[in-house]
Backbone as XML, in Angstrom:
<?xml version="1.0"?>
<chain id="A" units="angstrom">
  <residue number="1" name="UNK">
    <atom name="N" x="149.459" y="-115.248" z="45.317"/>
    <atom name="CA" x="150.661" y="-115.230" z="44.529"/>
    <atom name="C" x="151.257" y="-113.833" z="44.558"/>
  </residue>
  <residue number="2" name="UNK">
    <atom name="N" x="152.810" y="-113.768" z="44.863"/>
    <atom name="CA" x="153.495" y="-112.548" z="44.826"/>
    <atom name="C" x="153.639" y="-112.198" z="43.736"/>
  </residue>
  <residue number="3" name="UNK">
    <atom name="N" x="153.323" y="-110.822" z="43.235"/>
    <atom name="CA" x="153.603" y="-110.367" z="41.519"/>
    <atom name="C" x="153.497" y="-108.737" z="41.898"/>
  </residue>
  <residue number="4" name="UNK">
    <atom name="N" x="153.831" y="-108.480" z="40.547"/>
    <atom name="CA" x="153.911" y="-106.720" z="40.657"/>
    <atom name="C" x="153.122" y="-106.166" z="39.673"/>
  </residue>
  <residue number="5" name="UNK">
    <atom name="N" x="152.564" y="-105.255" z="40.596"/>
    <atom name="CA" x="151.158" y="-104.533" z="39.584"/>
    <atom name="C" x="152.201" y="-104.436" z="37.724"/>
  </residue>
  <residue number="6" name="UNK">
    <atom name="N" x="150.935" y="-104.364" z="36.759"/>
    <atom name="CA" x="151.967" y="-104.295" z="35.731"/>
    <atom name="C" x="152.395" y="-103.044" z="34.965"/>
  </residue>
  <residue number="7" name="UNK">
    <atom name="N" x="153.206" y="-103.517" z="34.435"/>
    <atom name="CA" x="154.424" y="-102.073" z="33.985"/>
    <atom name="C" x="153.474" y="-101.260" z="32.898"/>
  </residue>
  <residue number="8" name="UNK">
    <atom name="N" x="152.720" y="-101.680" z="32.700"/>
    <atom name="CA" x="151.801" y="-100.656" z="31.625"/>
    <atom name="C" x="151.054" y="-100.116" z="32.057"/>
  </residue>
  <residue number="9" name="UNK">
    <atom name="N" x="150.553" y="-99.961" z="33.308"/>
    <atom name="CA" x="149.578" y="-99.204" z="34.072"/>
    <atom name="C" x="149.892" y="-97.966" z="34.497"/>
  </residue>
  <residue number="10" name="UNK">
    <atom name="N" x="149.217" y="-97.103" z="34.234"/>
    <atom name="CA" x="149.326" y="-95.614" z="34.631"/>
    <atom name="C" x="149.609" y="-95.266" z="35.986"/>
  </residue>
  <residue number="11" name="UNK">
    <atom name="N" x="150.357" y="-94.311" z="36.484"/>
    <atom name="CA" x="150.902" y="-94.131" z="38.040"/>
    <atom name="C" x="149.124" y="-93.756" z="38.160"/>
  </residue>
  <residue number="12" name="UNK">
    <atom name="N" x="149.442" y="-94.723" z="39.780"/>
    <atom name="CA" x="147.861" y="-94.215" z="40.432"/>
    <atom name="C" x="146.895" y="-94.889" z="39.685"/>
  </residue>
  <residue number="13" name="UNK">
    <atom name="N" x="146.990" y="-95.993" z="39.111"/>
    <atom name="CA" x="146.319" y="-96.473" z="38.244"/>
    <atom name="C" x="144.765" y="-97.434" z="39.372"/>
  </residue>
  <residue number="14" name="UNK">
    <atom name="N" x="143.239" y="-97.877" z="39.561"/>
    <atom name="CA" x="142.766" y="-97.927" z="40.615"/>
    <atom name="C" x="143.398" y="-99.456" z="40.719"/>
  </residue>
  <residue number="15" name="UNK">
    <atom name="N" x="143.424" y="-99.957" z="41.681"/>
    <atom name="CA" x="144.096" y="-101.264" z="41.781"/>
    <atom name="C" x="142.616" y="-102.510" z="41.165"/>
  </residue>
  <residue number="16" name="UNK">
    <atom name="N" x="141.433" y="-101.673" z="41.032"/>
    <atom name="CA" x="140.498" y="-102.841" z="40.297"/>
    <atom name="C" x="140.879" y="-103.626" z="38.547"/>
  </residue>
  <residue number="17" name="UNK">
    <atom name="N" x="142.040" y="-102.145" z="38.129"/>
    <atom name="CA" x="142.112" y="-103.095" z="36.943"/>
    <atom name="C" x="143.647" y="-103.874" z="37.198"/>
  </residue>
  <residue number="18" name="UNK">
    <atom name="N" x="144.048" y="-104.153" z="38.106"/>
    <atom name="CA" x="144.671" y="-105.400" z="38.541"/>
    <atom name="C" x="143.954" y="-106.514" z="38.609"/>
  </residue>
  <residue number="19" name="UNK">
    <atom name="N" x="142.872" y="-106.163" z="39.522"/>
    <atom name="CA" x="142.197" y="-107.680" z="39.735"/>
    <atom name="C" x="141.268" y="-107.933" z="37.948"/>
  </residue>
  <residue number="20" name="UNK">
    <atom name="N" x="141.482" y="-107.253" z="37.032"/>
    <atom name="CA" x="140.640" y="-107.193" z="35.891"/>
    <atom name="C" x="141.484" y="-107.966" z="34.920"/>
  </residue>
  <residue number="21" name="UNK">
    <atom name="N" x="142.888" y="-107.669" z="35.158"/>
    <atom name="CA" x="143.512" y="-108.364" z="34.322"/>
    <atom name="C" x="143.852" y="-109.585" z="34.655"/>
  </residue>
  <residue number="22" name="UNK">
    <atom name="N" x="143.840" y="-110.360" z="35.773"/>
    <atom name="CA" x="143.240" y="-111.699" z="36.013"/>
    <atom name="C" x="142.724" y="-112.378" z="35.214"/>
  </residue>
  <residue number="23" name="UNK">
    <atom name="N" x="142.658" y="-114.201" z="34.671"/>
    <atom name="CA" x="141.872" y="-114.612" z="33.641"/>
    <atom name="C" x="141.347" y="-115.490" z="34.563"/>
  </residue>
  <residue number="24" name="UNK">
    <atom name="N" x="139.967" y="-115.509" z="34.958"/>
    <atom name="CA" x="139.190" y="-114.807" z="34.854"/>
    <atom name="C" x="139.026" y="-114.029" z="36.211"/>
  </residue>
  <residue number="25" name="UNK">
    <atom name="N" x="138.403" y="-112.547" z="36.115"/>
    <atom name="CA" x="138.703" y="-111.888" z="36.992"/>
    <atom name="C" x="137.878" y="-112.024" z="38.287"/>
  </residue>
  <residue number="26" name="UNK">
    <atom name="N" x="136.991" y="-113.164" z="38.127"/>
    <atom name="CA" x="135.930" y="-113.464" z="39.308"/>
    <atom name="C" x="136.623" y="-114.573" z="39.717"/>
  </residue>
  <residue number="27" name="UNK">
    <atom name="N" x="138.268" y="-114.683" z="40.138"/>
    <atom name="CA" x="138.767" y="-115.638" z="41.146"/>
    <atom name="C" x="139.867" y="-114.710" z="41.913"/>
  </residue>
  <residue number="28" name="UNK">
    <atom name="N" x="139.523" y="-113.480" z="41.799"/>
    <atom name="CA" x="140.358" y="-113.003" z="43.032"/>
    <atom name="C" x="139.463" y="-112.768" z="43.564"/>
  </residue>
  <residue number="29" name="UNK">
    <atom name="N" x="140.157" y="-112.963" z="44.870"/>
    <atom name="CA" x="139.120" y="-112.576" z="46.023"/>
    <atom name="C" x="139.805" y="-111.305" z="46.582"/>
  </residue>
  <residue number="30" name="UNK">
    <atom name="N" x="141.058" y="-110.787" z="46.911"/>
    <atom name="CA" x="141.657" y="-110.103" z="47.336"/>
    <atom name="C" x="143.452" y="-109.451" z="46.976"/>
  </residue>
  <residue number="31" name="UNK">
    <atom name="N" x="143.486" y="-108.595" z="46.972"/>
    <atom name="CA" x="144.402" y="-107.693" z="46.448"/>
    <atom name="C" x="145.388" y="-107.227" z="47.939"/>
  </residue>
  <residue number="32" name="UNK">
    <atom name="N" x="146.403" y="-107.811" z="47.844"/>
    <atom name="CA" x="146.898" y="-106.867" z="49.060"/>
    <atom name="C" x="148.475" y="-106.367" z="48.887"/>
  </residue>
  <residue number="33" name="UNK">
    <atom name="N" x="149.115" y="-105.775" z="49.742"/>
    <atom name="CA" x="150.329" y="-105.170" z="50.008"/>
    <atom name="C" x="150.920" y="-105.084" z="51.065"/>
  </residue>
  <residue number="34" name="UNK">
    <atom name="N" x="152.262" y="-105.094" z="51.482"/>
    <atom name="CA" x="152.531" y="-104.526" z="53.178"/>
    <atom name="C" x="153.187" y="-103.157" z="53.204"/>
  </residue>
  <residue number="35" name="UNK">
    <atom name="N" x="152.692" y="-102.865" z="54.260"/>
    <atom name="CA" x="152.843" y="-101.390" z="54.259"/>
    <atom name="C" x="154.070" y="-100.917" z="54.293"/>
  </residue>
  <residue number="36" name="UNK">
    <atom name="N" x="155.020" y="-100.275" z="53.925"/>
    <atom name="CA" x="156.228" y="-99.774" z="53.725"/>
    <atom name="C" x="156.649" y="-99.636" z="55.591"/>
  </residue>
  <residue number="37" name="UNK">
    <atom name="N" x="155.549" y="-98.584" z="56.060"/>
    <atom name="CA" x="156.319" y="-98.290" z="57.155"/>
    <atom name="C" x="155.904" y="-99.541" z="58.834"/>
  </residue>
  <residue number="38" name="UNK">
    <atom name="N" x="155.373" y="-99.708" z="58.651"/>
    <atom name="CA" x="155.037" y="-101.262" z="59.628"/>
    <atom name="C" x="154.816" y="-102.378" z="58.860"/>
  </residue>
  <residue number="39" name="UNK">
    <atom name="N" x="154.624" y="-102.466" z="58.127"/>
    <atom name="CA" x="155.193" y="-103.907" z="57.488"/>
    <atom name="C" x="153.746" y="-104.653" z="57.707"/>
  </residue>
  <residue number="40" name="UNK">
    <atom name="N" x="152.669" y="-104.149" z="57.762"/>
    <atom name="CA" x="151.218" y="-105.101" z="58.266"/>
    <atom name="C" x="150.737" y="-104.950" z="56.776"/>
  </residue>
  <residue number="41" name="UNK">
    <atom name="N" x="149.801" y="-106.023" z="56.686"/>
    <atom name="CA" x="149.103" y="-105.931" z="55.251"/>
    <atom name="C" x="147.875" y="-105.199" z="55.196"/>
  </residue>
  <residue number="42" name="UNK">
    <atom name="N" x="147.785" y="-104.609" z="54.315"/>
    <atom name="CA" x="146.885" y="-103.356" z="53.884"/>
    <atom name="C" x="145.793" y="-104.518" z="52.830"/>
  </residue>
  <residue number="43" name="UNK">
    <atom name="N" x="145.021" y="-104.026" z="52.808"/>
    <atom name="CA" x="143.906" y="-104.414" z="51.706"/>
    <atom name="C" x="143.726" y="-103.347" z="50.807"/>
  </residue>
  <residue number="44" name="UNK">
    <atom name="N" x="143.539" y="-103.815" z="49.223"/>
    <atom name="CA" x="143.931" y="-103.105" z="48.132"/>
    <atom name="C" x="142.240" y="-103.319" z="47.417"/>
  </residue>
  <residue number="45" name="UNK">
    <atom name="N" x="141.811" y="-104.288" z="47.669"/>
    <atom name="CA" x="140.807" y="-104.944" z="46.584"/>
    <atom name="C" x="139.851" y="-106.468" z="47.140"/>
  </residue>
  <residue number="46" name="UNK">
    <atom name="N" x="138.769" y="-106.108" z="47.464"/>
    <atom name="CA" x="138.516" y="-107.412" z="48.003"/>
    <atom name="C" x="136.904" y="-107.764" z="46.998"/>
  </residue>
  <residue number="47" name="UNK">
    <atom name="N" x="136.772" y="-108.794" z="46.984"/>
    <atom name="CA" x="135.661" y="-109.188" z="46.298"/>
    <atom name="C" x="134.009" y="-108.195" z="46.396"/>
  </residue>
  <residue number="48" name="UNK">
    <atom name="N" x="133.504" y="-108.394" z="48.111"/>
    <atom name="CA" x="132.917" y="-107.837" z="48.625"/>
    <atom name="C" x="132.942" y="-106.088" z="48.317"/>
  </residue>
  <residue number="49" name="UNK">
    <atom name="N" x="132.304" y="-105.633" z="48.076"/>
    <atom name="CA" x="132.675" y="-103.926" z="47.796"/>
    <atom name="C" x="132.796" y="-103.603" z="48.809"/>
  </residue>
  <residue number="50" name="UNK">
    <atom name="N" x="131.869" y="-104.015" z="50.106"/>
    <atom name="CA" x="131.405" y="-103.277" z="51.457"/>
    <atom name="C" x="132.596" y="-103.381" z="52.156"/>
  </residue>
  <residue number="51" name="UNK">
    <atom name="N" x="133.176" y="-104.438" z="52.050"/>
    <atom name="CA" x="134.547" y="-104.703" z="52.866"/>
    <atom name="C" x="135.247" y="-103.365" z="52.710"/>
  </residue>
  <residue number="52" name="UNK">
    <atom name="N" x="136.117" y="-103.012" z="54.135"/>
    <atom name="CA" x="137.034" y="-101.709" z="54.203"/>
    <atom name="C" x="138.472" y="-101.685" z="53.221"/>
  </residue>
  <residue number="53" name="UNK">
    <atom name="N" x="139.142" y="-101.104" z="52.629"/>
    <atom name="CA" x="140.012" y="-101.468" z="51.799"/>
    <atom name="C" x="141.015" y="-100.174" z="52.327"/>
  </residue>
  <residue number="54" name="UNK">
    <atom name="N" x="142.389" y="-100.396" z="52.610"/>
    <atom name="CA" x="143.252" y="-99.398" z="52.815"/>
    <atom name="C" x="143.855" y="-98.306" z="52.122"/>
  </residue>
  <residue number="55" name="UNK">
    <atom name="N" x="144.132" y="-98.874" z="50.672"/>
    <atom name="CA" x="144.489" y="-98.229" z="49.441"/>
    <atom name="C" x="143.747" y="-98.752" z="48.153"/>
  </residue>
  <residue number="56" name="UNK">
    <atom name="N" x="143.826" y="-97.352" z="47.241"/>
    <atom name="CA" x="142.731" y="-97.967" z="46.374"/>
    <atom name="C" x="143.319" y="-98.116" z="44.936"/>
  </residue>
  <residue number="57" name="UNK">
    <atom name="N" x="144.451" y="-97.531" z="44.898"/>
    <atom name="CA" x="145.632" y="-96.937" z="43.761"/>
    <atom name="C" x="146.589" y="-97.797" z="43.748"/>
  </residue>
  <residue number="58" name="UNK">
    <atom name="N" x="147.463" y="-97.971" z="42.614"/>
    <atom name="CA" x="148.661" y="-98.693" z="42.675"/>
    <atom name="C" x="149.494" y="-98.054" z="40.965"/>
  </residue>
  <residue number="59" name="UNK">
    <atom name="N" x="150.639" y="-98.507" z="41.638"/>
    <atom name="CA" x="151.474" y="-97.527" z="40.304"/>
    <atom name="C" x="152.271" y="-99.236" z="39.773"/>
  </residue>
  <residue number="60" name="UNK">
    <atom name="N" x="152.510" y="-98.384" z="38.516"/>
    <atom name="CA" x="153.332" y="-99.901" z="37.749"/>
    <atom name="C" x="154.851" y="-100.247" z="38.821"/>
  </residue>
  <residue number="61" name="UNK">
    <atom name="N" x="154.870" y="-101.781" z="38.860"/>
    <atom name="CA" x="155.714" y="-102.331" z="39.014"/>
    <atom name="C" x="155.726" y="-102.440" z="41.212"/>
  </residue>
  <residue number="62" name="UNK">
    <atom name="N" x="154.786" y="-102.326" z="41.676"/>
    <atom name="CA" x="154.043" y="-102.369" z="42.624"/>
    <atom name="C" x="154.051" y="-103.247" z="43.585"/>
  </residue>
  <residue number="63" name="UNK">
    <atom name="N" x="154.936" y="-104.165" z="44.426"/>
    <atom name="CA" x="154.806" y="-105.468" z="44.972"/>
    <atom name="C" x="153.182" y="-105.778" z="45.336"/>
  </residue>
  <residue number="64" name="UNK">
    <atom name="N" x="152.323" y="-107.017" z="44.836"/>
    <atom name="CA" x="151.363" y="-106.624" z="45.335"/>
    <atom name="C" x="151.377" y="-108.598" z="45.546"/>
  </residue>
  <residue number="65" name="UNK">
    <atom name="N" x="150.182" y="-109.014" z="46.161"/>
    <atom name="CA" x="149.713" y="-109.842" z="46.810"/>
    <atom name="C" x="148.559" y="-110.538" z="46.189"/>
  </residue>
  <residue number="66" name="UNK">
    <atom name="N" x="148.570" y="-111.197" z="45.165"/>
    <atom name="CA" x="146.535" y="-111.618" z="44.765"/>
    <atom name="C" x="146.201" y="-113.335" z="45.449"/>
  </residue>
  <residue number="67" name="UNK">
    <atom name="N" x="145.065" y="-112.766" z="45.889"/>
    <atom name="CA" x="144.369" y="-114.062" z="46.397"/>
    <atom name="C" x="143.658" y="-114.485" z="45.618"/>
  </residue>
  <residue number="68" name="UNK">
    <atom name="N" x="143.285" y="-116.081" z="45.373"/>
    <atom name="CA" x="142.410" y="-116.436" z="44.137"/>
    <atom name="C" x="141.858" y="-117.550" z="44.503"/>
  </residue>
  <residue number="69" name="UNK">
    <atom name="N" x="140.863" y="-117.885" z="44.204"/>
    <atom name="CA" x="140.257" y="-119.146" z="45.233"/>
    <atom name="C" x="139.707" y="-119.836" z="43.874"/>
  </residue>
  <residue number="70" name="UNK">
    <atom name="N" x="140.434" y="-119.865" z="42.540"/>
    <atom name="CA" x="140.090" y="-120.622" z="41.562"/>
    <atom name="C" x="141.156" y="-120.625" z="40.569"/>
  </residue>
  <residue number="71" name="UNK">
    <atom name="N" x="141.791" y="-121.732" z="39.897"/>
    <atom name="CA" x="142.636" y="-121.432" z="38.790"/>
    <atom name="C" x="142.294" y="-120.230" z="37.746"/>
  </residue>
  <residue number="72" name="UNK">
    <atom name="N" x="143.645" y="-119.923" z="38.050"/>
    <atom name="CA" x="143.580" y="-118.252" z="37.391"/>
    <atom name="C" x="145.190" y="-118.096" z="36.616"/>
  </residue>
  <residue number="73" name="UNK">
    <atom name="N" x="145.165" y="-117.140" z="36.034"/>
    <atom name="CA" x="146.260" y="-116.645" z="35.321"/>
    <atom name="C" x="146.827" y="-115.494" z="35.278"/>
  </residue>
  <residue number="74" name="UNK">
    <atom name="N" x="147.397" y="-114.473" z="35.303"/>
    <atom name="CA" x="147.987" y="-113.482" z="35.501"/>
    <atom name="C" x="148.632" y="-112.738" z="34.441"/>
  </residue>
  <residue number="75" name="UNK">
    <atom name="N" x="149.238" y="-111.735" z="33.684"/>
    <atom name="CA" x="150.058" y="-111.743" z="32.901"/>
    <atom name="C" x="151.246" y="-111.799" z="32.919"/>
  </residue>
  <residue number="76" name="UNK">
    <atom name="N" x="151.585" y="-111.948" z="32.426"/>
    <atom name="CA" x="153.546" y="-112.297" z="32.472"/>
    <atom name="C" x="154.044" y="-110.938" z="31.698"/>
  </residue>
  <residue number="77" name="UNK">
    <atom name="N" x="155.126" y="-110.561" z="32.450"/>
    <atom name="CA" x="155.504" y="-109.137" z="32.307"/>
    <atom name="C" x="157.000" y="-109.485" z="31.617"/>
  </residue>
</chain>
């Protein structure tokens, strides 16, 4: 689902308490973005820790990307 990191989050805020504010936060699997200057998707947040992740930060209001492989909820901004 397309949404934007939220407006109460501190610039540079880590993008894990995105996937935290999720209800519940063990159905994202992945956090992503496209990159401003090539346009490819970056990984922000993935379930796995070991997995490589591109960026680890995100500032309020953020286009971001969440994957969820279970009914989930989001907040409404």
């Amino acid at each position: 689902t397309q949404v934007s990191a939220p407006a109460a989050l501190p610039t540079g805020a880590p993008v894990s308490l995105v996937a935290e504010s999720v209800t519940p936060p063990s159905a994202v699997a992945g956090i992503w973005r496209r990159a401003a200057a090539t346009g490819a998707w970056e990984a922000g947040y993935l379930r796995d820790p070991q997995a490589p992740v591109q960026f680890t930060t995100v500032n309020p209001g953020d286009p971001l990307l969440i994957c969820v492989d279970a009914q989930a909820r989001y907040p409404v901004q």
